[in-house]
Structures are given as C-alpha cells and as structure tokens.
PDB file of C-alpha atoms in Angstrom:
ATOM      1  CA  UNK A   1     -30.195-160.758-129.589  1.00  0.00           C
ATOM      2  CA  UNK A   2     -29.572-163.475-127.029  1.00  0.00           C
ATOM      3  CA  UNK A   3     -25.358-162.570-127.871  1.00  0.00           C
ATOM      4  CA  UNK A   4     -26.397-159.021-127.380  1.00  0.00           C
ATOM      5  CA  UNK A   5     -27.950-159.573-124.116  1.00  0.00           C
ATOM      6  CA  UNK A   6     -25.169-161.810-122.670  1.00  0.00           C
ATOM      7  CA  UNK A   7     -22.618-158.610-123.474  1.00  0.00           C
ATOM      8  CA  UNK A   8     -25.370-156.443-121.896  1.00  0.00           C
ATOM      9  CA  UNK A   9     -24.862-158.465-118.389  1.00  0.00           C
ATOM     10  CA  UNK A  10     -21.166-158.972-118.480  1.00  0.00           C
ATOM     11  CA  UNK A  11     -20.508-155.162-119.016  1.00  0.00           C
ATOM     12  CA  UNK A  12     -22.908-154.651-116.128  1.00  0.00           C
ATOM     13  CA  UNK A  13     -20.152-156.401-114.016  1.00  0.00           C
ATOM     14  CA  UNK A  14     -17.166-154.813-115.452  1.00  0.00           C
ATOM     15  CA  UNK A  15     -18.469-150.871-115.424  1.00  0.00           C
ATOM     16  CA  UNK A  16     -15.844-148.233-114.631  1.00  0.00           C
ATOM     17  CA  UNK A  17     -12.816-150.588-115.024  1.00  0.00           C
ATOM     18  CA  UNK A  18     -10.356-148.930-118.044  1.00  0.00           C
ATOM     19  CA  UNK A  19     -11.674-149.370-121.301  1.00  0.00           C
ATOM     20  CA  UNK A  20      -8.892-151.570-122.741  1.00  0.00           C
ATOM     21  CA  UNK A  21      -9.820-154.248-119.569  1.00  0.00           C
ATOM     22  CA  UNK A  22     -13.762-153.852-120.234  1.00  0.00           C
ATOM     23  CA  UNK A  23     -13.137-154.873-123.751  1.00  0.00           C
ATOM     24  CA  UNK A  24     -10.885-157.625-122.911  1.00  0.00           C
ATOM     25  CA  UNK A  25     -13.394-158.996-120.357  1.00  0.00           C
ATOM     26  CA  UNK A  26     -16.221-158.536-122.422  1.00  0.00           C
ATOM     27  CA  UNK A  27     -14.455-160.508-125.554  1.00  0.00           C
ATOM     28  CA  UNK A  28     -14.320-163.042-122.691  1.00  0.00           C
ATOM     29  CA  UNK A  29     -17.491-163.087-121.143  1.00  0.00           C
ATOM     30  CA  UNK A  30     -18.867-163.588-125.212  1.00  0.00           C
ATOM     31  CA  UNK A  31     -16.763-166.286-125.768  1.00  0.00           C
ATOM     32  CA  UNK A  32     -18.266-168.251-122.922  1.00  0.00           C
ATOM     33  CA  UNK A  33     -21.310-168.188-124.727  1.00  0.00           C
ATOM     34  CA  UNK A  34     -20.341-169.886-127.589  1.00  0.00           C
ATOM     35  CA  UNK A  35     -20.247-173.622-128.756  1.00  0.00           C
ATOM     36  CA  UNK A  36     -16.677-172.428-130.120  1.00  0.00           C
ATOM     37  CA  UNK A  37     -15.182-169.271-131.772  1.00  0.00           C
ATOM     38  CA  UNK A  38     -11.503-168.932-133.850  1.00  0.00           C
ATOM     39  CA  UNK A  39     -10.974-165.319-133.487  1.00  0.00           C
ATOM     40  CA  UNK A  40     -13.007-162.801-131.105  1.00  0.00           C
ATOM     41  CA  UNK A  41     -12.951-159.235-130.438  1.00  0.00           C
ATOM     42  CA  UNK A  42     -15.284-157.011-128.620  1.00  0.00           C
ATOM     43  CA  UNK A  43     -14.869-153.193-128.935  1.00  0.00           C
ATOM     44  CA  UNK A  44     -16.928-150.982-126.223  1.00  0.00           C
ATOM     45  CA  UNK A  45     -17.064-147.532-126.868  1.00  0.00           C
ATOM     46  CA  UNK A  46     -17.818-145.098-124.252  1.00  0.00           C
ATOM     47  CA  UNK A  47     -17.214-141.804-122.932  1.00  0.00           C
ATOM     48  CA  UNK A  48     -17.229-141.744-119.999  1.00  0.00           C
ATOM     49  CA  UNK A  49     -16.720-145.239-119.155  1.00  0.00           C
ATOM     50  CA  UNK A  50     -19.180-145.306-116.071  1.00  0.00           C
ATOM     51  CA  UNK A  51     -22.072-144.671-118.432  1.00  0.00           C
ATOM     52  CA  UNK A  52     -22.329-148.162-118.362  1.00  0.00           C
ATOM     53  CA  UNK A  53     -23.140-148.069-114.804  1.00  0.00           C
ATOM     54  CA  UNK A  54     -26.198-145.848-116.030  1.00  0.00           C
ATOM     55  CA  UNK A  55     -27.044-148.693-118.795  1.00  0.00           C
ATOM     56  CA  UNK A  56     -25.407-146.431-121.683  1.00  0.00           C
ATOM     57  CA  UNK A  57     -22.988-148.005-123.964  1.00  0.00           C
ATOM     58  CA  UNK A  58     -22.219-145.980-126.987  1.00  0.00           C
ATOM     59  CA  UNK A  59     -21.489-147.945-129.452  1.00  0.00           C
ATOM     60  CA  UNK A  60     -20.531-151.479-129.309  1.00  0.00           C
ATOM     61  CA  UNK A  61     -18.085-153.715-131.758  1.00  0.00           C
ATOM     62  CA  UNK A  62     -17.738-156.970-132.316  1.00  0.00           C
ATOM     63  CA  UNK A  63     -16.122-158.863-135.064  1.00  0.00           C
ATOM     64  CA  UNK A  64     -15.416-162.445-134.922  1.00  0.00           C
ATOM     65  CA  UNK A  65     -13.962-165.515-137.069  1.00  0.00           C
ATOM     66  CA  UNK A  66     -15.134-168.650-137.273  1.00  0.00           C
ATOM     67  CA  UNK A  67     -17.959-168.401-135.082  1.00  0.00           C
ATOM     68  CA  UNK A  68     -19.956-171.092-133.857  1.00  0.00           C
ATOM     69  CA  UNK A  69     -23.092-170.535-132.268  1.00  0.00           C
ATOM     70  CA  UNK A  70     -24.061-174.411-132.533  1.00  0.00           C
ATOM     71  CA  UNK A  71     -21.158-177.003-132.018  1.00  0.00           C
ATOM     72  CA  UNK A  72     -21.926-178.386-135.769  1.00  0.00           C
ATOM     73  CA  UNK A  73     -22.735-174.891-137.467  1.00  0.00           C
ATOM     74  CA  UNK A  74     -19.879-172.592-138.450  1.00  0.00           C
ATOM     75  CA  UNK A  75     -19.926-168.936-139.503  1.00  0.00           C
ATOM     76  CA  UNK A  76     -17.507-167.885-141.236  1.00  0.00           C
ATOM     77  CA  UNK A  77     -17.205-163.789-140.730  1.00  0.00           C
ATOM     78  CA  UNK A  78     -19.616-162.103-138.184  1.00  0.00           C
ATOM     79  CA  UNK A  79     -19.467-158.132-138.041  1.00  0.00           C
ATOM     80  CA  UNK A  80     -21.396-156.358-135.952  1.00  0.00           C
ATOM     81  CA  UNK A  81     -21.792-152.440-135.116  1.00  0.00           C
ATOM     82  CA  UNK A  82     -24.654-151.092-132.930  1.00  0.00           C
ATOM     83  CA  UNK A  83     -26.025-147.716-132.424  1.00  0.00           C
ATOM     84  CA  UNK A  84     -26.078-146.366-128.628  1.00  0.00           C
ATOM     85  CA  UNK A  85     -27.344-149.238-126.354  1.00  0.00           C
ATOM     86  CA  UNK A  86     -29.956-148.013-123.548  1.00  0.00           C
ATOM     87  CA  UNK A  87     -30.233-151.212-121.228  1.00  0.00           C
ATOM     88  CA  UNK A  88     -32.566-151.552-118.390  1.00  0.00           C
ATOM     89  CA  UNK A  89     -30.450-151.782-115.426  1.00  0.00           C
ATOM     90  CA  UNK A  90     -32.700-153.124-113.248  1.00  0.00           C
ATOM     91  CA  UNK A  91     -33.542-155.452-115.665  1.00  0.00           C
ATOM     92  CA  UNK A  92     -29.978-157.056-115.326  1.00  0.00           C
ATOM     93  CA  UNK A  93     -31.208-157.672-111.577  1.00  0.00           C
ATOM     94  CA  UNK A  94     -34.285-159.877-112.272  1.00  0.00           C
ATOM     95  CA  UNK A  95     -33.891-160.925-115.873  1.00  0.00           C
ATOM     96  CA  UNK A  96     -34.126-160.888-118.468  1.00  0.00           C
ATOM     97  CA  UNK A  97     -32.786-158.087-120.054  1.00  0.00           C
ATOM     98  CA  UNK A  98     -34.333-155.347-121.733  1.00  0.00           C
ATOM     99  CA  UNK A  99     -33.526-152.797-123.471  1.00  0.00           C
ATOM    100  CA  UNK A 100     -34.954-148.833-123.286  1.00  0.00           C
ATOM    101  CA  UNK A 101     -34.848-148.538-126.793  1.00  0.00           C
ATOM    102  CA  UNK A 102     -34.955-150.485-129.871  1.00  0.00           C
ATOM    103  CA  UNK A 103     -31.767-151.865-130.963  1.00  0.00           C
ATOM    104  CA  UNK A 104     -30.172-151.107-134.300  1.00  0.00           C
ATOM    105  CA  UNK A 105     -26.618-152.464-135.505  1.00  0.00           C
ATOM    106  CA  UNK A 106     -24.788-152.756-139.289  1.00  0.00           C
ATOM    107  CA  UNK A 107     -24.064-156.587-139.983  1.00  0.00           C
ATOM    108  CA  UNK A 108     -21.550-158.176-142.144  1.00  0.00           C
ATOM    109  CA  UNK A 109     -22.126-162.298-142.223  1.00  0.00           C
ATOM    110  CA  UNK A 110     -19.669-164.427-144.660  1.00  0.00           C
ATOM    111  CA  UNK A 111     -20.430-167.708-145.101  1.00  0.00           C
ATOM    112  CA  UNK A 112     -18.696-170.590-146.672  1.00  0.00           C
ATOM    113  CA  UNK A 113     -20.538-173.565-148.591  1.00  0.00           C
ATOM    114  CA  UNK A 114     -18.123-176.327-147.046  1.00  0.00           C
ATOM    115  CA  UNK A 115     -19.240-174.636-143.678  1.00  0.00           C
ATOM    116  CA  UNK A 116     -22.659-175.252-144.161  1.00  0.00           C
ATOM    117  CA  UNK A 117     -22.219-178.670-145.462  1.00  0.00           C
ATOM    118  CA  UNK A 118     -21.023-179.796-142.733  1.00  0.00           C
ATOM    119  CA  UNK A 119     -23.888-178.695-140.791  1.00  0.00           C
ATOM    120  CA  UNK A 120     -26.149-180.511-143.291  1.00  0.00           C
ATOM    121  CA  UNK A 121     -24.390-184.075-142.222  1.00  0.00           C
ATOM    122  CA  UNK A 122     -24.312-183.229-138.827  1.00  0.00           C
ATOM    123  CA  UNK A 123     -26.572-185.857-136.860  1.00  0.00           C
ATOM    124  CA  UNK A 124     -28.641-182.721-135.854  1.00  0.00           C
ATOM    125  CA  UNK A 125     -29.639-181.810-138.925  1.00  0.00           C
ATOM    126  CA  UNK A 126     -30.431-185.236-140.829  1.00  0.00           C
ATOM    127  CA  UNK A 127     -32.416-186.126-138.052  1.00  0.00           C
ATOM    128  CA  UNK A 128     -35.237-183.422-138.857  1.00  0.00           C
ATOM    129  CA  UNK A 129     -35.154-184.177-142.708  1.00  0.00           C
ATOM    130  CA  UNK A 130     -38.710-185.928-142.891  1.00  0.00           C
ATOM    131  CA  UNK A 131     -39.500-188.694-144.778  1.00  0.00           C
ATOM    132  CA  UNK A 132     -40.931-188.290-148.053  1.00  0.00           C
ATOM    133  CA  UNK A 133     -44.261-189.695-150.003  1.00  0.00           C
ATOM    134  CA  UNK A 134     -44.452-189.650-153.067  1.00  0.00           C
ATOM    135  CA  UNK A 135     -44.928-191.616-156.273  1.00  0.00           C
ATOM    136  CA  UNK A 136     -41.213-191.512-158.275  1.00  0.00           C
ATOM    137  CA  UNK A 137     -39.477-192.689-161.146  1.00  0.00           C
ATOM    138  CA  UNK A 138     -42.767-194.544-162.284  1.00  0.00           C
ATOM    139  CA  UNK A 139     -43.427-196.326-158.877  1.00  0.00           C
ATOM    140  CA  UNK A 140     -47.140-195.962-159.460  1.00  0.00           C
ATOM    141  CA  UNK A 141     -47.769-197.094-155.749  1.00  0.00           C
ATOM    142  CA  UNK A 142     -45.529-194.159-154.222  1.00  0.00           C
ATOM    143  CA  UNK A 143     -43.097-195.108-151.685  1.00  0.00           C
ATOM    144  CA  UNK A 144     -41.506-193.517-148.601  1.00  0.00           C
ATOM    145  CA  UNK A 145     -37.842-191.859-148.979  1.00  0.00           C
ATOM    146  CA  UNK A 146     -35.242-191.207-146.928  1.00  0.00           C
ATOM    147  CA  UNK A 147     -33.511-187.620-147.887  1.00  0.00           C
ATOM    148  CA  UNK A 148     -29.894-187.923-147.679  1.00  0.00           C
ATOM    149  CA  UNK A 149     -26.430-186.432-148.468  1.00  0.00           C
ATOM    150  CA  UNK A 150     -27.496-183.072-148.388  1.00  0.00           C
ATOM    151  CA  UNK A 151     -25.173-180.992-150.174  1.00  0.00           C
ATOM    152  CA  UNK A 152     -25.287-176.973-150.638  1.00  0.00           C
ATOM    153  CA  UNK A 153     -22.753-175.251-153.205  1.00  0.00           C
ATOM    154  CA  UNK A 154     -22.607-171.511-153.943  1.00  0.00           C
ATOM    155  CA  UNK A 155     -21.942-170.620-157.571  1.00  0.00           C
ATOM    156  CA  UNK A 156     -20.608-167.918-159.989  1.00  0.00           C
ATOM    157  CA  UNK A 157     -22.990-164.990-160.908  1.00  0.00           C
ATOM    158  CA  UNK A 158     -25.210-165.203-157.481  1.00  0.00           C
ATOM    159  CA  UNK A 159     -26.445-168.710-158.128  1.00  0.00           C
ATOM    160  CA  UNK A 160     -26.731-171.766-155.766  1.00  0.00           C
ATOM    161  CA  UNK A 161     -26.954-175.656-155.915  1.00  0.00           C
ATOM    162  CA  UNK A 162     -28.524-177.717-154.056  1.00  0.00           C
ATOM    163  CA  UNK A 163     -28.759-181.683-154.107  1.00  0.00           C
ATOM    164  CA  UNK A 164     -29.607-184.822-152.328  1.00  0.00           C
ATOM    165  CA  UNK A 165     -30.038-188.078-152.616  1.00  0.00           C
ATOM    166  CA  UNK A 166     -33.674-190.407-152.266  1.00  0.00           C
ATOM    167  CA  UNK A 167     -33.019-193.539-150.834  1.00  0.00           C
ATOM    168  CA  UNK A 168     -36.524-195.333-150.976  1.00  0.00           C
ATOM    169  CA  UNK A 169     -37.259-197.445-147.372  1.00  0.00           C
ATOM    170  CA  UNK A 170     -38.272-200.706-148.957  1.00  0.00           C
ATOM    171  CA  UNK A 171     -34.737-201.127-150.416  1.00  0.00           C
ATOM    172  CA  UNK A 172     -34.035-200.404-154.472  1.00  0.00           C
ATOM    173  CA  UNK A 173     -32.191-197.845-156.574  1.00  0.00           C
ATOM    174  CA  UNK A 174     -31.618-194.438-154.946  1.00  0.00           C
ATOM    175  CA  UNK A 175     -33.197-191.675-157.636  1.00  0.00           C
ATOM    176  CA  UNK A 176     -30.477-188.171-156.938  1.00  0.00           C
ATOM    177  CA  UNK A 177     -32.284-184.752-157.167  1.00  0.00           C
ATOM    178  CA  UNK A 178     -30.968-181.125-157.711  1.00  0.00           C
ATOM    179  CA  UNK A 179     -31.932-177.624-157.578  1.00  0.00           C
ATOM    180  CA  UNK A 180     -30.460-175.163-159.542  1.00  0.00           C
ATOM    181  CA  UNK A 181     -31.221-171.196-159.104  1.00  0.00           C
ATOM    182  CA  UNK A 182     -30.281-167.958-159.089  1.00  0.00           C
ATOM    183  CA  UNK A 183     -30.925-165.900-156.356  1.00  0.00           C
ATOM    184  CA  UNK A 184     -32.127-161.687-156.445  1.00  0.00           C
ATOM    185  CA  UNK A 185     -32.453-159.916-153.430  1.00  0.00           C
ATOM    186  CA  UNK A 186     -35.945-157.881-153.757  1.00  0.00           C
ATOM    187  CA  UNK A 187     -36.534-154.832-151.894  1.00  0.00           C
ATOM    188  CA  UNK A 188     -33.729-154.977-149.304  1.00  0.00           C
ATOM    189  CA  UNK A 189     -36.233-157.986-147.898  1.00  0.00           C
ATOM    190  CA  UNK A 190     -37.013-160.831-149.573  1.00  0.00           C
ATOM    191  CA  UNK A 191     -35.086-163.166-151.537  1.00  0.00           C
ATOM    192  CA  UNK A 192     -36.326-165.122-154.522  1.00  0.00           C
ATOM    193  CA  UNK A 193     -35.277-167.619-156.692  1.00  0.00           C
ATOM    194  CA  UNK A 194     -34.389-166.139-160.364  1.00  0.00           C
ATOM    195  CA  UNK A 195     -34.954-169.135-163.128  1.00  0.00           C
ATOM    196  CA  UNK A 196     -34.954-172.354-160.845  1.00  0.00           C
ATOM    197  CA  UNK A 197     -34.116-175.789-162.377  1.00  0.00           C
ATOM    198  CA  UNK A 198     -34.620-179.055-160.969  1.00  0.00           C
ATOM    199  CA  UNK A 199     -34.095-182.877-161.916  1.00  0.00           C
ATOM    200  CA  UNK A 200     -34.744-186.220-160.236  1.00  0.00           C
ATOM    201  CA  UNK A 201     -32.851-188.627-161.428  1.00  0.00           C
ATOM    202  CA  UNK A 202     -30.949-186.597-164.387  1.00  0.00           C
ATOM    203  CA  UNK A 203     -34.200-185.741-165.787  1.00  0.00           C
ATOM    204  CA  UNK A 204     -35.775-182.281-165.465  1.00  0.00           C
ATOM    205  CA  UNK A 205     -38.730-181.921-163.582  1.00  0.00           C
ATOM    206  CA  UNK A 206     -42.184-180.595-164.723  1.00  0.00           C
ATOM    207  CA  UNK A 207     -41.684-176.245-164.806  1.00  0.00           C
ATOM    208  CA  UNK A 208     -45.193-176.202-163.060  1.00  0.00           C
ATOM    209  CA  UNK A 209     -44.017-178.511-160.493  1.00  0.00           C
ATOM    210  CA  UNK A 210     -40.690-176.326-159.907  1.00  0.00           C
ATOM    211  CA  UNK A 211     -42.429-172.994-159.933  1.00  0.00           C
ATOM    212  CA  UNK A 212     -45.132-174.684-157.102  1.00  0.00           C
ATOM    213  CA  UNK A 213     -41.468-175.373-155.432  1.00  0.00           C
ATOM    214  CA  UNK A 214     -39.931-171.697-155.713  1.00  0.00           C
ATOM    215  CA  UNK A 215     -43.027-170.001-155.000  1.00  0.00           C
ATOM    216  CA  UNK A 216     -43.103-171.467-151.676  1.00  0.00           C
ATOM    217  CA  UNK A 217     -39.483-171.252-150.856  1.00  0.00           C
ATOM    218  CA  UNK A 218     -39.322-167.254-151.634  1.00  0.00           C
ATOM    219  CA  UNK A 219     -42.189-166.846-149.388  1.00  0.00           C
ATOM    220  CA  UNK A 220     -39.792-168.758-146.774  1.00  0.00           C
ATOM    221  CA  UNK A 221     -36.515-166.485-147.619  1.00  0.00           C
ATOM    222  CA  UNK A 222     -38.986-163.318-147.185  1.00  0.00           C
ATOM    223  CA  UNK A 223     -37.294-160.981-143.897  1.00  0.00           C
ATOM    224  CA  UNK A 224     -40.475-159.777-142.909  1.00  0.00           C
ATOM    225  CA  UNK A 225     -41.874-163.165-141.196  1.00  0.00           C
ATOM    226  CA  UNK A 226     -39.434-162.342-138.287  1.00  0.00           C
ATOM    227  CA  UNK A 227     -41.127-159.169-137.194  1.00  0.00           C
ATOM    228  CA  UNK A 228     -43.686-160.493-135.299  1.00  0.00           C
ATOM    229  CA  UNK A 229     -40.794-161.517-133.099  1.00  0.00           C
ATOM    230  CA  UNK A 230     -39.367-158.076-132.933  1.00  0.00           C
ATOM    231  CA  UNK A 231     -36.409-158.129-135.708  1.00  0.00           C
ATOM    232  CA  UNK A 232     -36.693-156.433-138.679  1.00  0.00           C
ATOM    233  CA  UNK A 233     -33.850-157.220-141.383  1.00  0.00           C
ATOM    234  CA  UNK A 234     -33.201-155.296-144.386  1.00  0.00           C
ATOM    235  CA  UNK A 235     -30.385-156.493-146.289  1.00  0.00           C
ATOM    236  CA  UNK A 236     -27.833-153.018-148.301  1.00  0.00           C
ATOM    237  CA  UNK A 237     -25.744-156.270-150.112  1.00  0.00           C
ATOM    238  CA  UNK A 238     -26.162-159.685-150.958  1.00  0.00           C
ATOM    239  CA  UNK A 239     -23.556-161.542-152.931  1.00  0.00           C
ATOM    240  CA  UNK A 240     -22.729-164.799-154.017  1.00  0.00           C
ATOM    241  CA  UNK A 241     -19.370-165.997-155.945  1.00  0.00           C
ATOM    242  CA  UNK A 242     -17.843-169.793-155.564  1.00  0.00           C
ATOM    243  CA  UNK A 243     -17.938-171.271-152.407  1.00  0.00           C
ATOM    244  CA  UNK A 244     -19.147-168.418-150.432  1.00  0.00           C
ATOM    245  CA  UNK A 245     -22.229-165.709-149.858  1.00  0.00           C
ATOM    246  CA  UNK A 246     -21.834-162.637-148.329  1.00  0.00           C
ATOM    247  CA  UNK A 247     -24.956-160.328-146.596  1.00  0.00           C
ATOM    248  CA  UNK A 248     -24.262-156.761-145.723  1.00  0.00           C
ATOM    249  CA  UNK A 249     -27.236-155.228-143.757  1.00  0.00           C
ATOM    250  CA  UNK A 250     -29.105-153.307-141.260  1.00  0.00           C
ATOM    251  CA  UNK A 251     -31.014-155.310-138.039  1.00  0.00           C
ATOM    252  CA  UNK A 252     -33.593-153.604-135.375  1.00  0.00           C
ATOM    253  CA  UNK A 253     -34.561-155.803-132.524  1.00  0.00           C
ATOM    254  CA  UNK A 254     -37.627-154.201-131.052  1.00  0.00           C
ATOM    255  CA  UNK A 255     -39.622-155.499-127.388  1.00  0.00           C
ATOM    256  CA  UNK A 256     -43.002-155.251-126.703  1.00  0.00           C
ATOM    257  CA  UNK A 257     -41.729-152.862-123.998  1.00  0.00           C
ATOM    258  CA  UNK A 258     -39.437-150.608-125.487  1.00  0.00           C
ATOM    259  CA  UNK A 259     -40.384-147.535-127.234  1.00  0.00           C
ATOM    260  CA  UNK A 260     -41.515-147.775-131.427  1.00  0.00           C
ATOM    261  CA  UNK A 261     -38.654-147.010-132.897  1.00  0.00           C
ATOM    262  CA  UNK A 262     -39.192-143.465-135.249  1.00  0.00           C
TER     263      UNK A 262
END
C-alpha cells in the first residue's frame, strides 16, 4: 500500500502531461522508493488524462523484476493490476494519502529460494532469530542455542525444506534440524502444512511434537490475520516447483475512512 501511495503522489505532480511521459515519470518516481529494482515499468491508464487532476486513475500497471523493497530482500517477479483508483486529493496536500474507495488489484509474486536465502544470512535477519531453551540430544540440564545457517529450499510437487543449524552457547557439538512439508493452499486463505517431517540431529522428531509445530505455523500462514489492518488477501494460485513459488491472487486494501467495499 505504502508503493501504492507513493505512485498516488507522484501522479498528483505529473497530471495532464502525455500519457507516455506520466508513465515514464511515474516508473521513476517508484523507483526512488526502492532499496533497488532490475527492471521497472509503470503503466497509467486514463482517459482523459486530467482525470488524475480529479484523483481518478483508471487502471494502473506495474510490473517489475528483481525488486527490492529491503536492501537484503529480493523479489523476484512483482505484477500488479488495480481496479479504478479514487484518491483523496486533498489528502495529497496534508498527508497521508487516502483513498475514496477501497483498493482492489490482481497480483502475480515469483519468488526464488536462493533469493530468500540470502535474506536469511543477511545481518538483519539473524539478528532477530532468538535464542533457544531447551533440553537436546540428552542434555538433561537444557542449554541455550544459537539458531544459525538458515536455509529455505522449494521442492518438487508443492513441498518446502527448511533447515538450520543449533550451535549450543557453552561450546560443544552443533545438533542440525530440518523441516520437511508439503504445503495446500485452503480456501483461497490459509496455507497449511500437508504431512510435516522433522529431525534434530538425523533423527526424527516425536509426531506429537511436530504436529504442536504445524498447528501453530498454519495458524501463522492464515491471510485473514491482516484484516484488522485493512488488507484482505485471497490467493486464485499457489505453486511450488524447484527453486521457486509462485502466488497468483486478488488484494483489497480497505481504510477506516473509505467506504465498505460491496
């Protein structure tokens, strides 16, 4: 929404020029929002072009290539297509901006497993993986552990990997741990974790204890907990092959002041 916004202002700026300048200058303006972006292209369609200065944009395009929103986090493929855009232009005066109506765009999101890996060893990222407490590999007084070399891999068959590595703070063997799943996407929503396996140190963990685990990470993949912030999500295609995951969907950003959408 933020992206969405900073388009809203720039176009404010740019009203009545030709369209072929307006979409040049907005591809610009978007650009200077990012950490970084490979390829970037902004589409504005209206008729007339002036609209804008009304706050009407008809339909607005964007499709980039490797994106990046955060200077260590890469997206692969970003598509976006929006409905008509009703922006409060007087709103664009005082900030921030609103919107007269909810706002509804198609998505297309591609993402690559080597991409996100290299978020996971990014100093940003390691720094918020906690410490762990627990009692391991027989260490009947527990121990604290440090969670590192994060790794993510996408699989045939819509299946995913994920491992680590437990290095305990007192000093001693590190004990490796993997999580093996596929993934179903429920009701256009949610999505859950289809037959999860997991081992610590090459040896499977307890099914109770990896059910505990997937029972609270599908109620962490579930869409709906980002409607009290205004966006509803539901995903038309969700696919995973080797090395990548793609999500085709349908978004709805909605503000407190804006009408309820129908």
């Amino acid at each position: 929404m933020e992206l969405l916004a900073a388009i809203a202002t720039g176009l404010a700026a740019v009203a009545g020029l030709p369209g072929v300048v307006v979409d040049r200058l907005a591809t610009d303006f978007l650009k200077q929002q990012l950490a970084k972006v490979e390829v970037l292209e902004v589409r504005v369609d209206n008729t007339p072009n002036h609209q804008i200065l009304a706050g009407r944009v008809d339909r607005l395009r964007v499709a980039a290539r490797g994106i990046y929103p955060l200077l260590f986090l890469r997206v692969d493929t970003l598509e976006l297509e929006t409905d008509a855009i009703e922006i409060d232009t007087a709103s664009l005066q005082r900030g921030p901006v609103r919107f007269r109506q909810p706002v509804r765009a198609a998505v297309r999101v591609v993402l690559q497993d080597e991409d996100l890996n290299q978020a996971l060893r990014s100093p940003e990222i390691l720094a918020v993986f906690p410490t762990i407490e627990a009692n391991l590999a027989g260490n009947r007084s527990g121990g604290r552990y440090q969670l590192t070399a994060p790794e993510l891999r996408f699989l045939a068959e819509n299946r995913v990997r994920i491992s680590a590595v437990l290095t305990p703070e007192a000093g001693g063997a590190t004990l490796p741990v993997a999580v093996e799943s596929g993934l179903a996407l429920q009701g256009g929503t949610r999505l859950a974790l289809v037959e999860p396996r997991a081992s610590l140190a090459g040896e499977p963990l307890p099914s109770q204890l990896v059910e505990a685990f997937a029972r609270g990470l599908n109620r962490a993949l579930d869409l709906r907990v980002l409607a009290p912030q205004g966006l509803t999500v539901r995903m038309l295609q969700f696919q995973i092959e080797p090395g990548r995951l793609q999500l085709v969907g349908f978004a709805q950003w909605q503000f407190p002041d804006t009408p309820i959408a129908p």
